[in-house]
């Protein structure tokens, strides 16, 4: 089935460790996004990529890094520089032309202890 | 992209129409109005979008005022499964997708 997959669904890490969240899509979408959501809050944009090998910072990029080496993959690394990494992380993709809808994964809930 | 303003929360009785307002008074001529919803602990789901004309699909109707400064998402017969946070977003083609805080709709028996 076509879609966007995030893995794992739950992730636990010790403080000070870097951790990489996976996001894969087989929708042939050009654009991909990473969002962070804290309890009771809206989605905040971390990074987005509109084409392979290119990405831009969103509103809260500090402490995060991404890569876009393949069209179907947009991994997010939460580094030890991120002060409060515990959150719900959502990945999305969309075509990058015309009027379009974004498709979201089911999210990864990261807990740093 | 234009900013949007939505009420933080609304209630609706099951079976009744839910009318969710959104103000986007600074919208530009080439910006579309999109609606998404997020059921608890899931990824957001696209509902509908429009430019000038009213739109309807199997999920909802979108009413955009003539001056395009506001819109209303209508769920014609709300059910308990429609309880979610609803986001109104205004953006141009191929621009970055950003979310506000949305409206938390609670559908009750």
mmCIF file of C-alpha atoms in Angstrom:
data_model
loop_
_atom_site.group_PDB
_atom_site.id
_atom_site.type_symbol
_atom_site.label_atom_id
_atom_site.label_comp_id
_atom_site.label_asym_id
_atom_site.label_seq_id
_atom_site.Cartn_x
_atom_site.Cartn_y
_atom_site.Cartn_z
ATOM 1 C CA UNK A 1 0.000 0.000 0.000
ATOM 2 C CA UNK A 2 1.148 3.556 -0.663
ATOM 3 C CA UNK A 3 1.811 5.670 2.340
ATOM 4 C CA UNK A 4 4.208 7.226 4.756
ATOM 5 C CA UNK A 5 5.812 5.160 7.473
ATOM 6 C CA UNK A 6 7.474 6.285 10.655
ATOM 7 C CA UNK A 7 9.411 3.969 12.868
ATOM 8 C CA UNK A 8 9.559 3.111 15.634
ATOM 9 C CA UNK A 9 6.230 4.108 17.193
ATOM 10 C CA UNK A 10 7.812 4.462 20.664
ATOM 11 C CA UNK A 11 11.446 5.239 21.369
ATOM 12 C CA UNK A 12 13.317 5.594 24.621
ATOM 13 C CA UNK A 13 16.781 7.081 24.903
ATOM 14 C CA UNK A 14 19.103 8.190 27.631
ATOM 15 C CA UNK A 15 19.867 11.861 28.007
ATOM 16 C CA UNK A 16 22.910 12.927 26.015
ATOM 17 C CA UNK A 17 22.473 10.367 23.255
ATOM 18 C CA UNK A 18 21.699 11.239 19.671
ATOM 19 C CA UNK A 19 18.733 9.396 18.191
ATOM 20 C CA UNK A 20 17.508 9.101 14.596
ATOM 21 C CA UNK A 21 13.836 8.843 13.679
ATOM 22 C CA UNK A 22 12.950 7.174 10.422
ATOM 23 C CA UNK A 23 10.457 8.460 7.836
ATOM 24 C CA UNK A 24 9.870 6.678 4.542
ATOM 25 C CA UNK A 25 7.277 7.328 1.847
ATOM 26 C CA UNK A 26 6.405 5.475 -1.335
ATOM 27 C CA UNK A 27 4.044 8.112 -2.678
ATOM 28 C CA UNK A 28 6.661 9.611 -5.004
ATOM 29 C CA UNK A 29 6.271 12.920 -3.181
ATOM 30 C CA UNK A 30 8.894 15.626 -3.575
ATOM 31 C CA UNK A 31 8.247 17.484 -0.321
ATOM 32 C CA UNK A 32 8.732 16.062 3.166
ATOM 33 C CA UNK A 33 8.320 17.634 6.603
ATOM 34 C CA UNK A 34 9.145 16.995 10.240
ATOM 35 C CA UNK A 35 7.013 18.352 13.060
ATOM 36 C CA UNK A 36 7.178 18.242 16.821
ATOM 37 C CA UNK A 37 4.106 18.158 19.039
ATOM 38 C CA UNK A 38 4.100 18.629 22.801
ATOM 39 C CA UNK A 39 1.135 17.595 24.977
ATOM 40 C CA UNK A 40 -1.903 19.793 24.340
ATOM 41 C CA UNK A 41 -0.050 21.863 21.766
ATOM 42 C CA UNK A 42 -0.173 22.279 18.000
ATOM 43 C CA UNK A 43 2.403 21.073 15.489
ATOM 44 C CA UNK A 44 5.632 22.996 15.153
ATOM 45 C CA UNK A 45 7.733 22.706 12.022
ATOM 46 C CA UNK A 46 11.294 21.471 12.563
ATOM 47 C CA UNK A 47 12.663 20.979 9.039
ATOM 48 C CA UNK A 48 11.249 20.588 5.579
ATOM 49 C CA UNK A 49 12.593 19.489 2.227
ATOM 50 C CA UNK A 50 11.047 20.344 -1.108
ATOM 51 C CA UNK A 51 13.440 18.315 -3.231
ATOM 52 C CA UNK A 52 16.169 15.706 -2.862
ATOM 53 C CA UNK A 53 19.473 17.012 -1.469
ATOM 54 C CA UNK A 54 17.866 20.223 -0.238
ATOM 55 C CA UNK A 55 16.195 21.120 3.043
ATOM 56 C CA UNK A 56 15.338 24.210 5.065
ATOM 57 C CA UNK A 57 14.988 24.983 8.738
ATOM 58 C CA UNK A 58 11.527 25.365 10.122
ATOM 59 C CA UNK A 59 10.557 27.266 13.235
ATOM 60 C CA UNK A 60 12.340 25.099 15.817
ATOM 61 C CA UNK A 61 15.363 23.546 14.063
ATOM 62 C CA UNK A 62 17.879 24.012 16.884
ATOM 63 C CA UNK A 63 19.115 20.698 18.228
ATOM 64 C CA UNK A 64 17.895 18.734 15.211
ATOM 65 C CA UNK A 65 19.443 17.657 11.921
ATOM 66 C CA UNK A 66 18.092 16.026 8.774
ATOM 67 C CA UNK A 67 19.262 14.608 5.475
ATOM 68 C CA UNK A 68 17.486 14.048 2.168
ATOM 69 C CA UNK A 69 19.698 11.764 0.124
ATOM 70 C CA UNK A 70 16.785 9.850 -1.375
ATOM 71 C CA UNK A 71 13.369 11.034 -2.460
ATOM 72 C CA UNK A 72 11.594 8.483 -0.308
ATOM 73 C CA UNK A 73 13.519 9.025 2.913
ATOM 74 C CA UNK A 74 13.846 11.977 5.307
ATOM 75 C CA UNK A 75 15.426 10.884 8.619
ATOM 76 C CA UNK A 76 15.484 13.235 11.591
ATOM 77 C CA UNK A 77 18.290 13.154 14.162
ATOM 78 C CA UNK A 78 17.552 14.524 17.595
ATOM 79 C CA UNK A 79 20.925 15.556 18.934
ATOM 80 C CA UNK A 80 22.121 15.947 22.492
ATOM 81 C CA UNK A 81 21.942 19.713 21.938
ATOM 82 C CA UNK A 82 18.140 19.590 21.952
ATOM 83 C CA UNK A 83 17.183 20.755 25.436
ATOM 84 C CA UNK A 84 13.768 19.083 25.708
ATOM 85 C CA UNK A 85 13.640 16.227 23.215
ATOM 86 C CA UNK A 86 10.772 14.289 24.762
ATOM 87 C CA UNK A 87 7.834 14.830 22.386
ATOM 88 C CA UNK A 88 5.652 13.342 19.675
ATOM 89 C CA UNK A 89 7.327 13.615 16.259
ATOM 90 C CA UNK A 90 5.346 13.605 13.025
ATOM 91 C CA UNK A 91 6.579 13.257 9.469
ATOM 92 C CA UNK A 92 4.578 14.296 6.405
ATOM 93 C CA UNK A 93 4.949 14.354 2.644
ATOM 94 C CA UNK A 94 3.255 16.079 -0.261
ATOM 95 C CA UNK A 95 3.754 16.738 -3.946
ATOM 96 C CA UNK A 96 5.530 20.016 -4.524
ATOM 97 C CA UNK A 97 3.428 21.572 -7.242
ATOM 98 C CA UNK A 98 -0.166 22.528 -7.694
ATOM 99 C CA UNK A 99 -2.739 22.304 -4.983
ATOM 100 C CA UNK A 100 -2.030 19.368 -2.800
ATOM 101 C CA UNK A 101 -2.741 17.639 0.471
ATOM 102 C CA UNK A 102 -0.096 16.421 2.876
ATOM 103 C CA UNK A 103 -0.025 12.859 4.129
ATOM 104 C CA UNK A 104 1.145 12.187 7.645
ATOM 105 C CA UNK A 105 2.743 9.223 9.308
ATOM 106 C CA UNK A 106 1.450 7.878 12.597
ATOM 107 C CA UNK A 107 4.211 9.510 14.576
ATOM 108 C CA UNK A 108 7.059 8.497 16.867
ATOM 109 C CA UNK A 109 6.777 9.192 20.567
ATOM 110 C CA UNK A 110 10.275 9.875 21.872
ATOM 111 C CA UNK A 111 10.987 9.747 25.577
ATOM 112 C CA UNK A 112 14.387 10.780 26.877
ATOM 113 C CA UNK A 113 15.207 9.709 30.393
ATOM 114 C CA UNK B 1 1.567 32.842 4.310
ATOM 115 C CA UNK B 2 -1.480 34.396 5.931
ATOM 116 C CA UNK B 3 -2.152 33.859 9.626
ATOM 117 C CA UNK B 4 -5.354 32.217 10.817
ATOM 118 C CA UNK B 5 -7.447 32.643 13.949
ATOM 119 C CA UNK B 6 -9.651 29.868 15.310
ATOM 120 C CA UNK B 7 -11.586 29.483 18.560
ATOM 121 C CA UNK B 8 -9.678 27.192 20.942
ATOM 122 C CA UNK B 9 -12.595 24.858 21.567
ATOM 123 C CA UNK B 10 -16.166 24.048 20.562
ATOM 124 C CA UNK B 11 -18.821 21.532 21.528
ATOM 125 C CA UNK B 12 -21.362 19.876 19.279
ATOM 126 C CA UNK B 13 -24.131 17.367 19.942
ATOM 127 C CA UNK B 14 -23.916 14.133 18.024
ATOM 128 C CA UNK B 15 -26.052 14.206 14.885
ATOM 129 C CA UNK B 16 -26.004 17.978 14.665
ATOM 130 C CA UNK B 17 -23.943 20.038 12.252
ATOM 131 C CA UNK B 18 -20.599 21.247 13.529
ATOM 132 C CA UNK B 19 -19.621 24.651 12.140
ATOM 133 C CA UNK B 20 -15.985 25.525 12.726
ATOM 134 C CA UNK B 21 -14.989 29.115 11.902
ATOM 135 C CA UNK B 22 -11.632 30.411 10.757
ATOM 136 C CA UNK B 23 -10.528 33.982 10.277
ATOM 137 C CA UNK B 24 -7.832 34.707 7.693
ATOM 138 C CA UNK B 25 -8.202 38.408 7.054
ATOM 139 C CA UNK B 26 -4.718 38.814 5.519
ATOM 140 C CA UNK B 27 -5.156 36.101 2.900
ATOM 141 C CA UNK B 28 -3.650 36.791 -0.512
ATOM 142 C CA UNK B 29 -5.250 36.099 -3.859
ATOM 143 C CA UNK B 30 -3.106 33.049 -4.570
ATOM 144 C CA UNK B 31 -3.493 31.418 -1.155
ATOM 145 C CA UNK B 32 -5.703 28.438 -0.548
ATOM 146 C CA UNK B 33 -7.618 27.550 2.593
ATOM 147 C CA UNK B 34 -6.929 24.022 3.858
ATOM 148 C CA UNK B 35 -8.498 22.124 6.710
ATOM 149 C CA UNK B 36 -6.906 19.212 8.546
ATOM 150 C CA UNK B 37 -7.924 17.389 11.664
ATOM 151 C CA UNK B 38 -5.961 15.423 14.243
ATOM 152 C CA UNK B 39 -7.543 12.716 16.301
ATOM 153 C CA UNK B 40 -5.762 12.157 19.583
ATOM 154 C CA UNK B 41 -2.218 10.761 19.230
ATOM 155 C CA UNK B 42 -2.511 10.263 15.467
ATOM 156 C CA UNK B 43 -1.091 12.133 12.490
ATOM 157 C CA UNK B 44 -3.245 14.914 11.036
ATOM 158 C CA UNK B 45 -5.645 14.032 8.251
ATOM 159 C CA UNK B 46 -6.498 16.220 5.281
ATOM 160 C CA UNK B 47 -10.180 17.166 5.081
ATOM 161 C CA UNK B 48 -10.771 19.700 2.339
ATOM 162 C CA UNK B 49 -9.382 22.797 0.673
ATOM 163 C CA UNK B 50 -10.646 25.712 -1.413
ATOM 164 C CA UNK B 51 -9.672 28.948 -3.101
ATOM 165 C CA UNK B 52 -12.805 31.016 -3.732
ATOM 166 C CA UNK B 53 -15.742 28.734 -4.249
ATOM 167 C CA UNK B 54 -17.482 26.646 -1.681
ATOM 168 C CA UNK B 55 -16.370 23.034 -1.723
ATOM 169 C CA UNK B 56 -17.913 19.772 -0.585
ATOM 170 C CA UNK B 57 -16.590 16.252 -0.313
ATOM 171 C CA UNK B 58 -17.578 13.107 1.527
ATOM 172 C CA UNK B 59 -16.195 14.401 4.797
ATOM 173 C CA UNK B 60 -17.223 18.043 4.980
ATOM 174 C CA UNK B 61 -18.195 21.299 3.316
ATOM 175 C CA UNK B 62 -16.073 24.417 3.152
ATOM 176 C CA UNK B 63 -17.760 27.798 2.947
ATOM 177 C CA UNK B 64 -15.501 30.731 2.050
ATOM 178 C CA UNK B 65 -16.829 34.261 2.324
ATOM 179 C CA UNK B 66 -16.899 36.409 -0.785
ATOM 180 C CA UNK B 67 -14.059 38.612 0.474
ATOM 181 C CA UNK B 68 -12.136 35.413 1.422
ATOM 182 C CA UNK B 69 -11.313 36.814 4.855
ATOM 183 C CA UNK B 70 -12.988 33.980 6.685
ATOM 184 C CA UNK B 71 -14.244 30.462 6.163
ATOM 185 C CA UNK B 72 -16.337 27.817 7.899
ATOM 186 C CA UNK B 73 -15.821 24.082 7.900
ATOM 187 C CA UNK B 74 -19.103 22.226 8.225
ATOM 188 C CA UNK B 75 -19.418 18.634 9.392
ATOM 189 C CA UNK B 76 -23.077 18.030 8.511
ATOM 190 C CA UNK B 77 -23.846 15.251 10.988
ATOM 191 C CA UNK B 78 -21.180 15.108 13.632
ATOM 192 C CA UNK B 79 -20.421 11.787 15.295
ATOM 193 C CA UNK B 80 -18.315 10.931 18.312
ATOM 194 C CA UNK B 81 -15.525 9.924 15.922
ATOM 195 C CA UNK B 82 -15.327 13.526 14.726
ATOM 196 C CA UNK B 83 -13.945 14.588 18.116
ATOM 197 C CA UNK B 84 -10.546 15.989 17.187
ATOM 198 C CA UNK B 85 -8.472 19.134 16.812
ATOM 199 C CA UNK B 86 -9.289 20.931 13.568
ATOM 200 C CA UNK B 87 -6.657 23.088 11.895
ATOM 201 C CA UNK B 88 -7.344 25.835 9.376
ATOM 202 C CA UNK B 89 -4.294 26.641 7.256
ATOM 203 C CA UNK B 90 -3.731 29.192 4.536
ATOM 204 C CA UNK B 91 -0.883 28.718 2.107
ATOM 205 C CA UNK B 92 0.317 29.174 -1.431
ATOM 206 C CA UNK B 93 1.175 26.333 -3.739
ATOM 207 C CA UNK B 94 4.347 24.492 -2.726
ATOM 208 C CA UNK B 95 5.017 26.648 0.321
ATOM 209 C CA UNK B 96 5.843 25.175 3.691
ATOM 210 C CA UNK B 97 2.977 23.708 5.661
ATOM 211 C CA UNK B 98 2.673 25.237 9.132
ATOM 212 C CA UNK B 99 -0.017 24.634 11.742
ATOM 213 C CA UNK B 100 -1.553 26.878 14.376
ATOM 214 C CA UNK B 101 -3.190 25.621 17.557
ATOM 215 C CA UNK B 102 -6.519 24.752 15.928
ATOM 216 C CA UNK B 103 -9.982 24.226 17.409
ATOM 217 C CA UNK B 104 -10.630 21.321 19.714
ATOM 218 C CA UNK B 105 -14.066 19.964 18.766
ATOM 219 C CA UNK B 106 -15.807 17.813 21.338
ATOM 220 C CA UNK B 107 -18.817 15.885 20.058
ATOM 221 C CA UNK B 108 -21.121 14.774 22.841
ATOM 222 C CA UNK B 109 -24.067 12.396 23.160
#
